[in-house]
Amino acid sequence: MNYLDIILFKTWADLRSEASRAYIGFLWWFIEPVLYMSAFYLLFGLGLRMGGDNFVHFLLCGLIPWKWFSSSVSNGSQSIAASAGLINQVYLPKFILPTIVVLTNTVKFLVILPILIVVLLIGGEQVSVHWFGLLYLILLQFFLIWSLASFTSAIVPFVPDLKYLIENGLLLLMFLSGVFFDLGRLDGDIAVALSYNPVALLIQAYRDVLLANQWPSVSDLAYVSGFIIIPAALSWWLFSSLDKKFVKVI
Amino acid sequence: MSVALTLEDVGVFYRRRTSLFNREKHWAIRHISFEVRSGETLGVIGRNGAGKSTLLKILAGILAPDEGTVKREVATASLLTINLGFLPHLSGIDNAILSGMLMGLSKSMILEKLPQVIEFSELGDAINEPYRTYSAGMKARLGFGVSFTADPDIILVDEVLGVGDRDFRPKSTRAMKEKITSNKTVVIVSHNEPLIRETCDRLVWVENGTVVATGDVDPILADYARPRSGR
């Protein structure tokens, strides 16, 4: 049986269904991020004038990948628990549920990314060959998100209390990932500790590529690639041993 | 007669919470053995809480048993469900495709059978309207039409017979009965004795999570109807 067809069609159906909830439907995918970015522009670009000239660009390059990460992991972690009705009626390999959530969020990110690039270009950033590095960063972040969403989605049905931890954990992680400030300015033990945070390294890499026109650190990306193996292997193990046990608890 | 599916000494337990950190095992079904033969209609009877729904989940392959084995000689066994996975903001036709795929049909197969679904459900042009705008009757008709196109090797029926409004109900009941009495392999869980008498070839009687009797319909129904002491 071809589960890829189900994954793709359900992803399309979820996006379609979400869009048809509003009068202007798909247009919101463009307007919402534009409004979101404008708010930061107004606040930090024109109003507060803190953090230096490039602060808005610095912020957006962190916020937009972060948004993709956090909504995927947050919604993805609930994906199996939220599908109780479905999986109690029909057999579906459970890994497809977080996969669909990750894909819908990825589509939204891929809509926002060109808008971010336009905003950066209007703001005076220069295109360079280093921007090709984005392709690898996106792929890497996709696998990081997919593995974490899968792993958490497999655990949440058994330990529903984790839901609260995940939400607050994501909030903490946002501050530890340098979305709002440059982790490079820190030093000492805390800088060493944060250099093990794959999200911080990814966000740093986005900024290297888009703002500093340089290649991201190879060792950082190698570390992130290696890091992904842990949640991916755990998810694979959980799904292969628990696939037909989830309905006992939800 | 060949066997479609065999349960051997199957058991499923749930963990019941007794206090904050204590849980105890509770066997919902245990030591269950019987077979489903190809082409037959097998009835499962038992009082509420006897373990019938857990048993259906085992047969459907949704739940794996904690002990014992399930041997499958056929590819698919699935619950007959109406409106599986329907999304309110999606059109009727997209919901039909989605639901059919969730029931295990390939995309090309459901697309091929779509005209049939639309005809059976009598929706006409409304098929392109969002599902949330449908009346209860239209929803039931579409759901039933889709469920009937999915054609698993073993159909598992949980007490559903005839859906829809007054005009559609006889049609859906007839379609359902035709399918049950045809050469399909069907397992039906029901409290409706006349229906069981009419449609089933054999019965499995489940009580307190285990099989009390297996065999011909009439003697088991007679026993089942008799009030028992000591319970």
Short mmCIF file of N, CA and C in Angstrom, two decimals, chain A residues 1-2 5-7 9-10 12-14 16-18 20-21 85-92 94 96 158 161 243-250, chain B residues 12-14 23 57 60-66 72 78-79 81-82 84-85 87-90 94 97-98 101-108 132:
data_model
loop_
_atom_site.label_atom_id
_atom_site.label_comp_id
_atom_site.label_asym_id
_atom_site.label_seq_id
_atom_site.Cartn_x
_atom_site.Cartn_y
_atom_site.Cartn_z
N MET A 1 0.84 -1.20 0.00
CA MET A 1 0.00 0.00 0.00
C MET A 1 0.87 1.25 0.00
N ASN A 2 0.41 2.22 -0.74
CA ASN A 2 1.24 3.40 -0.91
C ASN A 2 0.84 4.51 0.06
N ASP A 5 0.94 8.48 -0.98
CA ASP A 5 -0.25 9.11 -1.54
C ASP A 5 -1.13 9.70 -0.44
N ILE A 6 -1.32 8.92 0.62
CA ILE A 6 -2.16 9.40 1.73
C ILE A 6 -1.52 10.63 2.36
N ILE A 7 -0.21 10.55 2.61
CA ILE A 7 0.49 11.66 3.25
C ILE A 7 0.32 12.93 2.43
N PHE A 9 -1.88 13.63 -0.02
CA PHE A 9 -3.26 14.10 -0.19
C PHE A 9 -3.80 14.71 1.10
N LYS A 10 -3.46 14.09 2.23
CA LYS A 10 -3.93 14.61 3.51
C LYS A 10 -3.28 15.97 3.81
N TRP A 12 -2.31 18.14 1.55
CA TRP A 12 -3.02 19.07 0.69
C TRP A 12 -4.40 19.38 1.27
N ALA A 13 -5.11 18.34 1.72
CA ALA A 13 -6.47 18.52 2.25
C ALA A 13 -6.46 19.40 3.49
N ASP A 14 -5.49 19.19 4.38
CA ASP A 14 -5.42 20.00 5.60
C ASP A 14 -5.15 21.47 5.28
N ARG A 16 -5.77 22.99 2.42
CA ARG A 16 -6.94 23.47 1.70
C ARG A 16 -8.05 23.80 2.70
N SER A 17 -8.25 22.88 3.64
CA SER A 17 -9.32 23.04 4.61
C SER A 17 -9.06 24.26 5.50
N GLU A 18 -7.79 24.44 5.87
CA GLU A 18 -7.44 25.59 6.70
C GLU A 18 -7.66 26.89 5.93
N SER A 20 -9.74 27.45 3.47
CA SER A 20 -11.13 27.79 3.14
C SER A 20 -11.93 28.21 4.37
N ARG A 21 -11.25 28.27 5.50
CA ARG A 21 -11.93 28.76 6.69
C ARG A 21 -12.09 30.28 6.68
N GLY A 85 -9.91 9.49 17.12
CA GLY A 85 -11.07 8.98 16.40
C GLY A 85 -10.67 8.20 15.17
N LEU A 86 -9.73 8.73 14.44
CA LEU A 86 -9.29 8.10 13.20
C LEU A 86 -8.60 6.76 13.45
N ILE A 87 -7.61 6.76 14.33
CA ILE A 87 -6.81 5.54 14.46
C ILE A 87 -7.51 4.45 15.26
N ASN A 88 -8.65 4.79 15.87
CA ASN A 88 -9.44 3.74 16.50
C ASN A 88 -10.38 3.07 15.52
N GLN A 89 -10.46 3.62 14.32
CA GLN A 89 -11.37 3.05 13.34
C GLN A 89 -10.68 2.36 12.18
N VAL A 90 -9.44 2.78 11.93
CA VAL A 90 -8.77 2.21 10.77
C VAL A 90 -7.28 2.11 11.09
N TYR A 91 -6.62 1.10 10.52
CA TYR A 91 -5.19 1.02 10.77
C TYR A 91 -4.43 1.97 9.86
N LEU A 92 -3.61 2.79 10.48
CA LEU A 92 -2.69 3.65 9.74
C LEU A 92 -1.35 3.56 10.44
N LYS A 94 1.43 4.92 12.31
CA LYS A 94 1.30 6.17 13.05
C LYS A 94 2.29 7.25 12.61
N ILE A 96 2.80 8.45 9.92
CA ILE A 96 2.30 9.38 8.90
C ILE A 96 1.65 10.60 9.54
N PHE A 158 1.36 8.34 25.61
CA PHE A 158 1.61 7.53 26.81
C PHE A 158 1.83 8.40 28.04
N ASP A 161 0.99 14.29 30.11
CA ASP A 161 1.48 15.45 30.87
C ASP A 161 2.61 16.18 30.13
N ASP A 243 3.47 0.63 17.25
CA ASP A 243 2.52 1.05 16.22
C ASP A 243 1.08 0.61 16.50
N LYS A 244 0.94 -0.65 16.93
CA LYS A 244 -0.42 -1.17 17.17
C LYS A 244 -0.77 -1.20 18.65
N LYS A 245 -0.10 -0.38 19.45
CA LYS A 245 -0.43 -0.30 20.87
C LYS A 245 -1.01 1.07 21.24
N PHE A 246 -0.84 2.05 20.35
CA PHE A 246 -1.30 3.41 20.67
C PHE A 246 -2.79 3.45 21.01
N VAL A 247 -3.60 2.63 20.31
CA VAL A 247 -5.05 2.71 20.53
C VAL A 247 -5.43 2.27 21.94
N LYS A 248 -4.52 1.62 22.65
CA LYS A 248 -4.81 1.26 24.03
C LYS A 248 -4.90 2.48 24.93
N VAL A 249 -4.16 3.51 24.60
CA VAL A 249 -4.08 4.65 25.51
C VAL A 249 -4.82 5.89 25.00
N ILE A 250 -5.25 5.88 23.74
CA ILE A 250 -6.00 7.06 23.29
C ILE A 250 -7.35 6.66 22.69
N VAL B 12 -5.67 -9.22 25.52
CA VAL B 12 -5.29 -7.80 25.53
C VAL B 12 -5.54 -7.25 26.91
N PHE B 13 -4.54 -6.57 27.47
CA PHE B 13 -4.79 -5.93 28.77
C PHE B 13 -4.67 -4.42 28.65
N TYR B 14 -5.37 -3.75 29.52
CA TYR B 14 -5.23 -2.30 29.66
C TYR B 14 -4.68 -2.06 31.05
N ARG B 23 -0.67 1.47 38.80
CA ARG B 23 -1.58 1.01 37.77
C ARG B 23 -1.63 -0.50 37.85
N LYS B 57 -11.15 -4.57 17.28
CA LYS B 57 -9.90 -3.87 16.96
C LYS B 57 -8.79 -4.86 16.64
N ALA B 60 -9.50 -6.10 13.15
CA ALA B 60 -9.22 -5.06 12.16
C ALA B 60 -7.73 -4.79 12.01
N GLY B 61 -6.92 -5.35 12.93
CA GLY B 61 -5.48 -5.10 12.85
C GLY B 61 -5.09 -3.72 13.34
N ILE B 62 -6.00 -3.08 14.08
CA ILE B 62 -5.70 -1.76 14.64
C ILE B 62 -4.86 -1.93 15.90
N LEU B 63 -5.13 -3.00 16.62
CA LEU B 63 -4.50 -3.28 17.91
C LEU B 63 -3.81 -4.64 17.83
N ALA B 64 -2.58 -4.70 18.35
CA ALA B 64 -1.88 -5.98 18.38
C ALA B 64 -2.13 -6.64 19.73
N PRO B 65 -2.36 -7.95 19.76
CA PRO B 65 -2.64 -8.61 21.04
C PRO B 65 -1.39 -8.64 21.92
N ASP B 66 -1.60 -8.64 23.25
CA ASP B 66 -0.47 -8.73 24.18
C ASP B 66 -0.03 -10.17 24.37
N ARG B 72 -3.43 -14.21 9.66
CA ARG B 72 -4.27 -13.66 8.59
C ARG B 72 -3.97 -14.35 7.27
N SER B 78 -11.37 -4.61 7.60
CA SER B 78 -11.55 -3.31 8.22
C SER B 78 -12.97 -3.04 8.65
N LEU B 79 -13.06 -2.18 9.64
CA LEU B 79 -14.33 -1.79 10.21
C LEU B 79 -15.12 -0.98 9.20
N THR B 81 -16.99 1.92 8.59
CA THR B 81 -17.20 3.18 9.30
C THR B 81 -17.75 4.21 8.34
N ILE B 82 -18.55 5.08 8.87
CA ILE B 82 -19.19 6.12 8.06
C ILE B 82 -18.45 7.43 8.32
N LEU B 84 -15.40 8.49 7.75
CA LEU B 84 -14.07 8.40 8.35
C LEU B 84 -13.15 9.53 7.87
N GLY B 85 -12.64 10.31 8.82
CA GLY B 85 -11.66 11.34 8.50
C GLY B 85 -12.18 12.53 7.72
N LEU B 87 -13.35 16.14 6.67
CA LEU B 87 -13.03 17.49 7.13
C LEU B 87 -14.16 18.43 6.70
N PRO B 88 -14.72 19.20 7.63
CA PRO B 88 -15.91 20.01 7.33
C PRO B 88 -15.71 21.03 6.21
N HIS B 89 -14.51 21.59 6.10
CA HIS B 89 -14.33 22.67 5.12
C HIS B 89 -13.93 22.19 3.74
N LEU B 90 -13.82 20.88 3.59
CA LEU B 90 -13.42 20.32 2.31
C LEU B 90 -14.68 19.96 1.52
N ASP B 94 -13.67 15.89 -2.42
CA ASP B 94 -12.34 15.74 -1.82
C ASP B 94 -12.41 14.87 -0.57
N ILE B 97 -12.49 11.25 -1.60
CA ILE B 97 -11.16 10.76 -1.98
C ILE B 97 -10.33 10.49 -0.73
N LEU B 98 -10.32 11.47 0.17
CA LEU B 98 -9.53 11.34 1.39
C LEU B 98 -9.97 10.14 2.22
N MET B 101 -9.07 6.84 0.68
CA MET B 101 -7.65 6.52 0.83
C MET B 101 -7.35 6.06 2.26
N LEU B 102 -7.98 6.72 3.23
CA LEU B 102 -7.76 6.31 4.62
C LEU B 102 -8.27 4.89 4.85
N MET B 103 -9.32 4.51 4.11
CA MET B 103 -9.85 3.15 4.25
C MET B 103 -9.02 2.12 3.50
N GLY B 104 -7.97 2.58 2.82
CA GLY B 104 -7.07 1.63 2.21
C GLY B 104 -7.18 1.51 0.70
N LEU B 105 -8.03 2.32 0.08
CA LEU B 105 -8.09 2.29 -1.38
C LEU B 105 -6.94 3.11 -1.94
N SER B 106 -6.44 2.70 -3.10
CA SER B 106 -5.42 3.51 -3.74
C SER B 106 -6.11 4.71 -4.37
N LYS B 107 -5.33 5.77 -4.61
CA LYS B 107 -5.93 6.98 -5.15
C LYS B 107 -6.57 6.73 -6.51
N SER B 108 -5.92 5.93 -7.34
CA SER B 108 -6.48 5.68 -8.67
C SER B 108 -7.78 4.89 -8.56
N ARG B 132 -19.42 20.90 5.15
CA ARG B 132 -20.11 21.49 6.29
C ARG B 132 -21.48 22.05 5.93
#
